[in-house]
Structures are given as C-alpha cells and as structure tokens.
PDB file of C-alpha atoms and ligand atoms in Angstrom:
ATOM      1  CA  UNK A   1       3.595 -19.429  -5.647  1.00  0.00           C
ATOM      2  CA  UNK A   2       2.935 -17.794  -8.911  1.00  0.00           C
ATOM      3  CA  UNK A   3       6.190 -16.724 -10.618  1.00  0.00           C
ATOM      4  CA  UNK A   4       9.637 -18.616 -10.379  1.00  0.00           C
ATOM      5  CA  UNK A   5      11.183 -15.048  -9.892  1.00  0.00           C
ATOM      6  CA  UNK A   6      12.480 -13.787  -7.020  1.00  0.00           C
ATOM      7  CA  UNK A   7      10.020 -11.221  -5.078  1.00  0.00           C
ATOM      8  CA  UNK A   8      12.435  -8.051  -6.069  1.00  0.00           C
ATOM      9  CA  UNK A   9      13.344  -9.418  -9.347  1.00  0.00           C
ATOM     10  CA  UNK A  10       9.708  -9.838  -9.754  1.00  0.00           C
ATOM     11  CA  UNK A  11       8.865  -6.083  -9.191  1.00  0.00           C
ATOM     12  CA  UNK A  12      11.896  -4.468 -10.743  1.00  0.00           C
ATOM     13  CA  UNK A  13      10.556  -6.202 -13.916  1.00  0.00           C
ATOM     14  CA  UNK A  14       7.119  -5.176 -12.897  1.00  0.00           C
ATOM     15  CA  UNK A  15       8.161  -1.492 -13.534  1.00  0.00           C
ATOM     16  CA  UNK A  16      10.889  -1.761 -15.974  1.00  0.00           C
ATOM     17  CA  UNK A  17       8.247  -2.246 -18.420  1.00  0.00           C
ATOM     18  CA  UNK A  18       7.485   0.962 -18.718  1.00  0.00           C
ATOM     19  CA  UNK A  19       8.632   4.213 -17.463  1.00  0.00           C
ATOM     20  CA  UNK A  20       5.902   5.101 -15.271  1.00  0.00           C
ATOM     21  CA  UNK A  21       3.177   2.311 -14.097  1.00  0.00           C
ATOM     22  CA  UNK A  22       0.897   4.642 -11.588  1.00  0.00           C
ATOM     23  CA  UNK A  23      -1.125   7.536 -12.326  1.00  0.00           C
ATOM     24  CA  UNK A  24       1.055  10.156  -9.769  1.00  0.00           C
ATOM     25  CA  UNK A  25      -1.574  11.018  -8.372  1.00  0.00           C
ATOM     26  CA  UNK A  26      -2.845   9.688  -4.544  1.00  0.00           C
ATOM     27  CA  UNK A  27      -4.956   6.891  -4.252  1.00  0.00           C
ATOM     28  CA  UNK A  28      -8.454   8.651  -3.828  1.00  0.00           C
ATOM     29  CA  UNK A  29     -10.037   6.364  -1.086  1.00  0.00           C
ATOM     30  CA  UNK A  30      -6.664   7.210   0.604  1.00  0.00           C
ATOM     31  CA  UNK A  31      -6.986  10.701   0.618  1.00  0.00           C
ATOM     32  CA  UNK A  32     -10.608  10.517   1.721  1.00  0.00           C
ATOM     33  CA  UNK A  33      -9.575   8.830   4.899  1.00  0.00           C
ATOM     34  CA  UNK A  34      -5.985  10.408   5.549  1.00  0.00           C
ATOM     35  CA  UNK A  35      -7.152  14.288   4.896  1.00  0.00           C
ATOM     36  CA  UNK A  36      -8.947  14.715   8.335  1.00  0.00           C
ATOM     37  CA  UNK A  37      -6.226  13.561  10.497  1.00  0.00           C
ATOM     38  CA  UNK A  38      -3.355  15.555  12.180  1.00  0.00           C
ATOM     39  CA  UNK A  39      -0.063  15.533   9.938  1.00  0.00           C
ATOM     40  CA  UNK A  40       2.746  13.306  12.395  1.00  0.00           C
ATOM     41  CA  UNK A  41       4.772  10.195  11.482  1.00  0.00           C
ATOM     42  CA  UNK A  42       3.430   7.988   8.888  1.00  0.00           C
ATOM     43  CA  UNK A  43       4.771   4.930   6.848  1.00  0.00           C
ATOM     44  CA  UNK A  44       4.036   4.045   3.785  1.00  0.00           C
ATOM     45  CA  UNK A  45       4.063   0.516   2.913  1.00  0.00           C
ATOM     46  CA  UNK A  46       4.672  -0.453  -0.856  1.00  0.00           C
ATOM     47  CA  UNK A  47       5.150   3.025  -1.517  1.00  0.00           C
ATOM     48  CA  UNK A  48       5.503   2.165  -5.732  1.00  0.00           C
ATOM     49  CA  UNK A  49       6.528   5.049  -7.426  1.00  0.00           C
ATOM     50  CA  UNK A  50       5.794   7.526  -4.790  1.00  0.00           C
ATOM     51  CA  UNK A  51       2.557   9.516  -5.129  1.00  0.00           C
ATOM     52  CA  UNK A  52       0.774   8.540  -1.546  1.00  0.00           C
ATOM     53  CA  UNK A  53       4.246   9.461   0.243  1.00  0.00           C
ATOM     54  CA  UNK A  54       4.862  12.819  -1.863  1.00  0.00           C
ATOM     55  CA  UNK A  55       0.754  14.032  -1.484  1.00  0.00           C
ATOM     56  CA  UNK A  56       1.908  13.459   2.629  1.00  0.00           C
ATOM     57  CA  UNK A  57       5.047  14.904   2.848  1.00  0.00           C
ATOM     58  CA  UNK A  58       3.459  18.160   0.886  1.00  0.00           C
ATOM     59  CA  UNK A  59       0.963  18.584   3.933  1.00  0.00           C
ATOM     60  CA  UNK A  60       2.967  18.360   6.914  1.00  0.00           C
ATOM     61  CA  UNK A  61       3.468  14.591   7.568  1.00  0.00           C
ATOM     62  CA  UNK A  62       7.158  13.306   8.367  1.00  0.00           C
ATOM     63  CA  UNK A  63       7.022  10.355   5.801  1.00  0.00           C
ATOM     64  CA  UNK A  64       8.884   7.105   5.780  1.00  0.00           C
ATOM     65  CA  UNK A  65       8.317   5.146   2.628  1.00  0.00           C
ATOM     66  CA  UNK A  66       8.998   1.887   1.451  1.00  0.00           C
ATOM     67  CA  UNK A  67       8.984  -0.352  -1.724  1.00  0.00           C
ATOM     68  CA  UNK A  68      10.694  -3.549  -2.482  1.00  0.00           C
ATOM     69  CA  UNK A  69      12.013  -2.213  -5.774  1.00  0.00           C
ATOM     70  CA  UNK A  70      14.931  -0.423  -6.389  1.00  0.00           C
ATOM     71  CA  UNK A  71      13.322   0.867  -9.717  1.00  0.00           C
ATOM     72  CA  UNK A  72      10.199   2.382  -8.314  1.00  0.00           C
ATOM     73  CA  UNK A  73      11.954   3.750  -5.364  1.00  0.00           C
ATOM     74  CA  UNK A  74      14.227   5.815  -7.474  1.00  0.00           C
ATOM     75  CA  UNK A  75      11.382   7.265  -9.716  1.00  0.00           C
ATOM     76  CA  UNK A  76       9.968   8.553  -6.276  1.00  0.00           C
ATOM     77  CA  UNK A  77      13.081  10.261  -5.258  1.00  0.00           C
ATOM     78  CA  UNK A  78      13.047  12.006  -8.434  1.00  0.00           C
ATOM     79  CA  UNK A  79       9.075  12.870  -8.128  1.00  0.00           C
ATOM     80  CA  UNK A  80       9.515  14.020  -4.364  1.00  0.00           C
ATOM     81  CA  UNK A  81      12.426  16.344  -5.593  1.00  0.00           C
ATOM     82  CA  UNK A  82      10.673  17.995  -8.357  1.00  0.00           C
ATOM     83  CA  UNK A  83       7.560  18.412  -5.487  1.00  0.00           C
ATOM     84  CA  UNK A  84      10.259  19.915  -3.098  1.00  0.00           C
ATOM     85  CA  UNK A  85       9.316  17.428  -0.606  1.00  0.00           C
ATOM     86  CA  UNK A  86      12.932  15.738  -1.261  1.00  0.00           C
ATOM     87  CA  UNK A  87      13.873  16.098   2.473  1.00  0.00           C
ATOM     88  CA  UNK A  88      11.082  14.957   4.188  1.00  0.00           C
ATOM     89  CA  UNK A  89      10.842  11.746   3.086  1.00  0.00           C
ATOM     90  CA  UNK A  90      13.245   8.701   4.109  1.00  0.00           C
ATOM     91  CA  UNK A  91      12.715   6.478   1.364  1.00  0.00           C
ATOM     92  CA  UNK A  92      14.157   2.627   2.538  1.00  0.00           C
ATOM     93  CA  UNK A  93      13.924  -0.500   0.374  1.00  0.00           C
ATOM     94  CA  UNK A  94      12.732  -3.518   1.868  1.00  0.00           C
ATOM     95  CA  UNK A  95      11.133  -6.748   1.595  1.00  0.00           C
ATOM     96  CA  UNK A  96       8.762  -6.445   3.823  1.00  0.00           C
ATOM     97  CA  UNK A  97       8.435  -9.789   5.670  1.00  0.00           C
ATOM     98  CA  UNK A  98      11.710  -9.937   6.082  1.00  0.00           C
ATOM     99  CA  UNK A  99      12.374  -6.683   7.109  1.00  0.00           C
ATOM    100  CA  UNK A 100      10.872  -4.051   8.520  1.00  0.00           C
ATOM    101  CA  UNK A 101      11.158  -0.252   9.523  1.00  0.00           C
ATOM    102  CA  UNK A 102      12.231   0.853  12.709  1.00  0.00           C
ATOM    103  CA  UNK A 103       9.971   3.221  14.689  1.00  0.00           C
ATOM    104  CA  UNK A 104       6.459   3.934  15.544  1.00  0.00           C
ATOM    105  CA  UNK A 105       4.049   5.690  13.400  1.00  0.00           C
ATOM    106  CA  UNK A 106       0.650   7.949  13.531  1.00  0.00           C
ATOM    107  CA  UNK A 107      -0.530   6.241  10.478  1.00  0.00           C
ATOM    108  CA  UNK A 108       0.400   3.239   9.193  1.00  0.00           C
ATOM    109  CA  UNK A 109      -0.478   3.407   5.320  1.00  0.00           C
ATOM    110  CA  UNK A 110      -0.653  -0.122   3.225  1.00  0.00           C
ATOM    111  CA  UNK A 111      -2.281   1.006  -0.108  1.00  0.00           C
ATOM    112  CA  UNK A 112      -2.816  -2.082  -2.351  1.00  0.00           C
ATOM    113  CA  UNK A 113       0.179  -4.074  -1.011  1.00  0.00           C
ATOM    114  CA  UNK A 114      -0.795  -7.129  -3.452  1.00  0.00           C
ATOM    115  CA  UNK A 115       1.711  -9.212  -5.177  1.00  0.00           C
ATOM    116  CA  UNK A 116       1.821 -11.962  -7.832  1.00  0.00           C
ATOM    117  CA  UNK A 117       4.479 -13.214  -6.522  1.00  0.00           C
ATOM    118  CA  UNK A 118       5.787 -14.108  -2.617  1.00  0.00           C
ATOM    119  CA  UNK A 119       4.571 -12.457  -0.096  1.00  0.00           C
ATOM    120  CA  UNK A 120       3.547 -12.539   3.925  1.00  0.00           C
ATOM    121  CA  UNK A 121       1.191 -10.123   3.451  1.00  0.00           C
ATOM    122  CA  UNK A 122      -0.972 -10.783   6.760  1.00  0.00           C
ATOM    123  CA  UNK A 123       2.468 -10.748   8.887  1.00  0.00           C
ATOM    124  CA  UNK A 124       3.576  -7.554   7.687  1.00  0.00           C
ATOM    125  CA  UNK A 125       0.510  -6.111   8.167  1.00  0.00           C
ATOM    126  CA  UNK A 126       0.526  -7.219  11.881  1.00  0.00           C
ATOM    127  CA  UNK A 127       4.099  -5.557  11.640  1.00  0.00           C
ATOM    128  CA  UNK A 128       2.379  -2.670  10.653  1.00  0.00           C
ATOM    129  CA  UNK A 129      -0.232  -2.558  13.800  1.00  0.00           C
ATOM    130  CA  UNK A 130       2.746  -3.035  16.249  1.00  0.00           C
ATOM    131  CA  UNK A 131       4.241  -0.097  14.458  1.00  0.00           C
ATOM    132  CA  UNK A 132       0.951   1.968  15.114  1.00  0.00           C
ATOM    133  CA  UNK A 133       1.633   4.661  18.293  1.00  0.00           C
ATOM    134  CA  UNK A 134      -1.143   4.904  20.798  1.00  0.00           C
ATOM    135  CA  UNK A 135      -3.586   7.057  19.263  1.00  0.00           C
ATOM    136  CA  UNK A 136      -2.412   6.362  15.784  1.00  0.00           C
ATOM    137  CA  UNK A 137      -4.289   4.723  12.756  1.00  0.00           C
ATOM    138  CA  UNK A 138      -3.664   1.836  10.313  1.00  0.00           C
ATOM    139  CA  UNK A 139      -5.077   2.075   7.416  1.00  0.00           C
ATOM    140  CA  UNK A 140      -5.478  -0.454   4.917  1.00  0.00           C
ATOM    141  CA  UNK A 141      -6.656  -0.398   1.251  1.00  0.00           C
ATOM    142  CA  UNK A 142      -6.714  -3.869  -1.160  1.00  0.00           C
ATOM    143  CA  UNK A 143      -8.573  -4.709  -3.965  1.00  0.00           C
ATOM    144  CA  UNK A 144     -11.325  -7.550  -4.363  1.00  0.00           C
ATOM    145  CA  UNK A 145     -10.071  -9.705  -7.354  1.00  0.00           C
ATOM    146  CA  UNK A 146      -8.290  -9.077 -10.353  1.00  0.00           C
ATOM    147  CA  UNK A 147      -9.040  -6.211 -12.939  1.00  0.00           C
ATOM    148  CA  UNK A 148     -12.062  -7.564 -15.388  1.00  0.00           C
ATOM    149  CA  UNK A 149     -10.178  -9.307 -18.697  1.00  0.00           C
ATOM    150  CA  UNK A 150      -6.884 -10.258 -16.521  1.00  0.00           C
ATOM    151  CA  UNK A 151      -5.393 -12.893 -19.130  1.00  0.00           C
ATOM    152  CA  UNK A 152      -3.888 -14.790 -16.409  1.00  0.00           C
ATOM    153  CA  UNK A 153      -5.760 -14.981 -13.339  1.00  0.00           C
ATOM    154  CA  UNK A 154      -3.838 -16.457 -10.110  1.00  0.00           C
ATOM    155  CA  UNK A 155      -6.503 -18.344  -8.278  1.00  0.00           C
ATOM    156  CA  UNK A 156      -3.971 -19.279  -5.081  1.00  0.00           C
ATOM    157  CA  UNK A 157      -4.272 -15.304  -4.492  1.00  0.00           C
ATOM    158  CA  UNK A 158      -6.823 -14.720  -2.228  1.00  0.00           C
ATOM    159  CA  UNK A 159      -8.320 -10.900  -1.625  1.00  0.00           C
ATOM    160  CA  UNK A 160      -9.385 -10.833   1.390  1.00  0.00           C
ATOM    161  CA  UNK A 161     -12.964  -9.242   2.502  1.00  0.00           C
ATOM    162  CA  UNK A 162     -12.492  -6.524   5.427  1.00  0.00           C
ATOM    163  CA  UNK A 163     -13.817  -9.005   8.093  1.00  0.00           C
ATOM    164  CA  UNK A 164     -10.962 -11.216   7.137  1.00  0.00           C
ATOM    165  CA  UNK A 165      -8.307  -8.124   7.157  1.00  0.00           C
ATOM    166  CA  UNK A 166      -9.293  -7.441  10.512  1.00  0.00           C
ATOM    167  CA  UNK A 167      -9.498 -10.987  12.050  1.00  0.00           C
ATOM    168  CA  UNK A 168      -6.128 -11.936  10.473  1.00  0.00           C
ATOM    169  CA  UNK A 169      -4.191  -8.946  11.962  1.00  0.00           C
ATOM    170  CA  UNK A 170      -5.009 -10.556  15.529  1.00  0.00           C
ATOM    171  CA  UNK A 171      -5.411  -7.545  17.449  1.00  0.00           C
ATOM    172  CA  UNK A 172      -5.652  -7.839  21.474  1.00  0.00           C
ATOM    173  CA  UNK A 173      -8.633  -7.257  22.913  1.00  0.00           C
ATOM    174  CA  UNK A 174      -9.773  -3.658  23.607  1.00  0.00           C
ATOM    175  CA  UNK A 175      -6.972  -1.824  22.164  1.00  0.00           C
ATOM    176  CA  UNK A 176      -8.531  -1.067  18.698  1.00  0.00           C
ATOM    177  CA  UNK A 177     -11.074   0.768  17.700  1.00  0.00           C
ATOM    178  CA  UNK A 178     -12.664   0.051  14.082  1.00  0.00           C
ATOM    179  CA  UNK A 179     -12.864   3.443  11.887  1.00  0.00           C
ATOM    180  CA  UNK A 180     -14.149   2.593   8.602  1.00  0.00           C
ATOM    181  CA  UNK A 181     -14.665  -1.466   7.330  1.00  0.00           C
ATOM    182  CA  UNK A 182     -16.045  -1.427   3.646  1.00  0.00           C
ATOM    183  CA  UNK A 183     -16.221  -2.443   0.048  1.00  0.00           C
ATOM    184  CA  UNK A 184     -16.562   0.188  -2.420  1.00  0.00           C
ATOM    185  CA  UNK A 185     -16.608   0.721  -6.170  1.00  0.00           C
ATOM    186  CA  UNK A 186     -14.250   2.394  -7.902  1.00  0.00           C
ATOM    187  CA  UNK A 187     -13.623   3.416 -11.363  1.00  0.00           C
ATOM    188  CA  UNK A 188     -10.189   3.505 -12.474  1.00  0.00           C
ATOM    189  CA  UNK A 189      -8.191   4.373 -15.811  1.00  0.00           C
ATOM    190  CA  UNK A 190      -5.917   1.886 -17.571  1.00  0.00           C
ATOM    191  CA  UNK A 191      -2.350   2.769 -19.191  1.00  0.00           C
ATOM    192  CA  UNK A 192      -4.273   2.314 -22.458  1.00  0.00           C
ATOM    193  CA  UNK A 193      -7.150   4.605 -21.563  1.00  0.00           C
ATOM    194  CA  UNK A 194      -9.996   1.677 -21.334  1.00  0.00           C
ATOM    195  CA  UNK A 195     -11.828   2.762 -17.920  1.00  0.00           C
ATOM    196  CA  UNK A 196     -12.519  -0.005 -15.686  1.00  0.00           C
ATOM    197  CA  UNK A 197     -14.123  -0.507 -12.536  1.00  0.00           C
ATOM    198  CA  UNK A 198     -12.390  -2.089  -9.468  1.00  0.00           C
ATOM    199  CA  UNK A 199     -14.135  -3.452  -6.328  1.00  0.00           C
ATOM    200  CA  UNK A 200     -11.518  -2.690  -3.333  1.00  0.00           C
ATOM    201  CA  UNK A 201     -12.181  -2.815   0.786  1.00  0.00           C
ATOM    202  CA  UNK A 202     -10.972   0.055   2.986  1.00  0.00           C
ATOM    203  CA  UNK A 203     -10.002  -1.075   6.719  1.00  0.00           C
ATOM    204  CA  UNK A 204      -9.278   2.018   9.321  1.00  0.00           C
ATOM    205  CA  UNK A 205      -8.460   1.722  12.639  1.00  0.00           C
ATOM    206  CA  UNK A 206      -7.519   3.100  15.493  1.00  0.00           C
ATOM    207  CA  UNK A 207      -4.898   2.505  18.587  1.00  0.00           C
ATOM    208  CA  UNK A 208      -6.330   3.531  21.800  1.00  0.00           C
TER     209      UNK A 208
HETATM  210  C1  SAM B 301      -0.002  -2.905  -6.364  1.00  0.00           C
HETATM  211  S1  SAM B 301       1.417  -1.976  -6.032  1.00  0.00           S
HETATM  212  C2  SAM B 301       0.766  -0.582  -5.121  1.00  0.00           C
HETATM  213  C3  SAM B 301       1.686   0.615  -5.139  1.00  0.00           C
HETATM  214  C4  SAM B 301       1.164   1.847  -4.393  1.00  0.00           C
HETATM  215  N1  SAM B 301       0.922   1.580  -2.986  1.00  0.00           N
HETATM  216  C5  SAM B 301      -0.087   2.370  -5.023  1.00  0.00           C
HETATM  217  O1  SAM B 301      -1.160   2.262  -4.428  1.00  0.00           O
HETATM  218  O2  SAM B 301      -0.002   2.898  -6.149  1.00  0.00           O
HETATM  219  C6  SAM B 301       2.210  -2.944  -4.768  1.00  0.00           C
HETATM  220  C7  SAM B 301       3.546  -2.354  -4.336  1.00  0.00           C
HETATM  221  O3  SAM B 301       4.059  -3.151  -3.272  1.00  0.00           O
HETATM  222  C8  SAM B 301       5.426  -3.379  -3.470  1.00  0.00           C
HETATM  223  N2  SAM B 301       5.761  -4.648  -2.817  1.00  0.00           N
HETATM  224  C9  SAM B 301       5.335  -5.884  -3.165  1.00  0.00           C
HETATM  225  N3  SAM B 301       5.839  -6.813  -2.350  1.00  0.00           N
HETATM  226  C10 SAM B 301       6.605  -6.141  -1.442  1.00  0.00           C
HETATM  227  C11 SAM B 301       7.387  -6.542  -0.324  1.00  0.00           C
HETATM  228  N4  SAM B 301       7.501  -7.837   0.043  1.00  0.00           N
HETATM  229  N5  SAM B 301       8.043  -5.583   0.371  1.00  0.00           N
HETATM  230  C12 SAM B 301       7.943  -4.270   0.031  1.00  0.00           C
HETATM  231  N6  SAM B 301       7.201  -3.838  -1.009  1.00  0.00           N
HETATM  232  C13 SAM B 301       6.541  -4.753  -1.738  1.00  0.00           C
HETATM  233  C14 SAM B 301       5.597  -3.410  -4.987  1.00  0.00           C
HETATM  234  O4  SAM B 301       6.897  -3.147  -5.432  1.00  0.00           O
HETATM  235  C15 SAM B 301       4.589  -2.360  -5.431  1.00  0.00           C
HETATM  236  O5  SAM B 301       5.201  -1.098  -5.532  1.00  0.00           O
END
C-alpha cells in the first residue's frame, strides 16, 4: 500500500494536523439524497469529525456513527453535544474491515470512505448492504481522482466509476433496486480558501 503506517495511526495523524479538517457542515450531495426519506436507523460509515451524523440525529434519525480514529471521533462527541444531539448518537470506533457494527439499518451512509492507506473498501461496503433492512437504502458517495495539484498522487488507488460500485458490491439478483447512479461536479473550498472543483459519483439504492 501507500503509507508504512498503520491504518489508525494513519488517520489519527491525518487529523492531528490541525484542529478541525472538515467544513461541519453535511456533505451537500448527501443531503440532497437523504432529505426525502423517513428519519429511522441509519449508520454512518467514516463518520470523520461528525457533521453527516449530527445534521441526522437533528432531524429525527437514530444515528450510529463510526470512524477509525479516536481523534475525529472525539471532536464529534463534542460537536453533537454543543448541537444537543449528544444522546442520539452511538458513536463506535472501528476499523471497518475488520469490524463491523451490529444491527440493521434504514440507510446505510458511506460518504467518501477513501483512504491513502489500507483499506477493504469493497468488503465493507458489501458489509454495509447486508446491514441494509428490507426497504432501506445504501447510499454511497466517493470521489473520482485526487483534488487537482495533489503533490503526491497514489496511482495503486483506484476511484471507482458507479458501474463498478455497483457490480463490486455483488448484490443477488432482484433484491435491489437502483435509485440514483451518477457523476457530478462539485465545487468545493480548501482549508486555505483556493476553491476547487471535485468530480465525485453518487450510488443509491434500495432493498426491496
Ligand atoms: C475522506 S474522510 C470522509 C469523512 C466524512 N465521511 C466526510 O465526508 O466528511 C474518510 C473517513 O473514513 C475514515 N476511515 C478510513 N478508513 C477507515 C476504516 N478502515 N474504518 C473506519 N473508518 C475509516 C477516516 O478516519 C475518515 O474520517
């Protein structure tokens, strides 16, 4: 792989750096697809420093959220507290891929769950369709490559297209029902303020 560090060592790092990586805000092509359905059970899946799990918990949903690192999990506690959503979110640390929440789930949320370092990231996120309840949705956001001017591209990371997504999750015949499969644009802010545009695929879909 990419980095001699250990996957959690990797990410603790990762947000160490400074003392807050993500916006706090949602993701907006996740609250595009998550606002029209009925608040229930929903994971989060690389929850980072919270935002996704706290914008759920504030509208109903019973969240479950979880991050490999220690460091980004306990700047969400904190967030969800000062929210007042402290209590409805179970916040667990795992590596996913090794373990894996117990439970079944409305939604099954994996926003950008991309690392430069280890990780089974088509395994977990046929975890994540077993963990789907009839009638419940996965939903799956990546991006398309690395941010223009990376320094230090990774070219054994592949990003898959949403055909791929959905053909590696190996779903059985008949049970699924394809929502939403698409690439989209998407302007985003830097820490540093330099606006740059990220290409990123949206898979949704349903459990019959
Ligand atoms: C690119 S960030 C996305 C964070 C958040 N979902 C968002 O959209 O802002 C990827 C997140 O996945 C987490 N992660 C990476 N590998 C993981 C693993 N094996 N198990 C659990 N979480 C992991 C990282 O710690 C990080 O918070």
């Amino acid at each position: 792989m990419t980095t001699e560090q250990l996957p959690d060592e990797h990410w603790n790092a990762f947000y160490t750096e400074h003392e807050q990586i993500w916006s706090g805000k949602p993701n907006v092509a996740f609250v595009d697809e998550v606002s029209g359905l009925t608040p229930g059970r929903v994971l989060d899946l690389g929850c980072g420093e919270g935002a996704d799990a706290i914008w759920l918990a504030e509208r109903g949903w019973t969240v479950t959220a979880v991050d490999i690192s220690t460091v980004a999990l306990g700047r969400a506690v904190a967030h969800a507290k000062a929210a007042g959503v402290g209590d409805r979110i179970d916040w667990q640390q795992h590596e996913l891929g090794k373990s894996f929440p117990d439970g079944e789930f409305d939604l099954v949320s994996a926003q950008f769950l991309h690392s430069k370092t280890e990780l089974a990231r088509d395994a977990i996120l046929r975890r994540a369709a077993a963990a789907v309840a009839p009638g419940g949705v996965l939903l799956i956001e990546g991006h398309l490559g690395f941010p223009p001017g990376e320094h230090n591209p990774h070219p054994d990371i592949h990003f898959p297209e949403p055909d791929e997504v959905i053909e590696s999750l190996a779903l059985p015949d008949g049970e699924w029902e394809t929502l939403v499969s698409r690439v989209h644009d998407r302007a985003q802010v830097l820490r540093d303020g330099v606006p740059i545009n990220r290409r990123d695929c949206t898979v949704k879909l349903r459990r019959h």
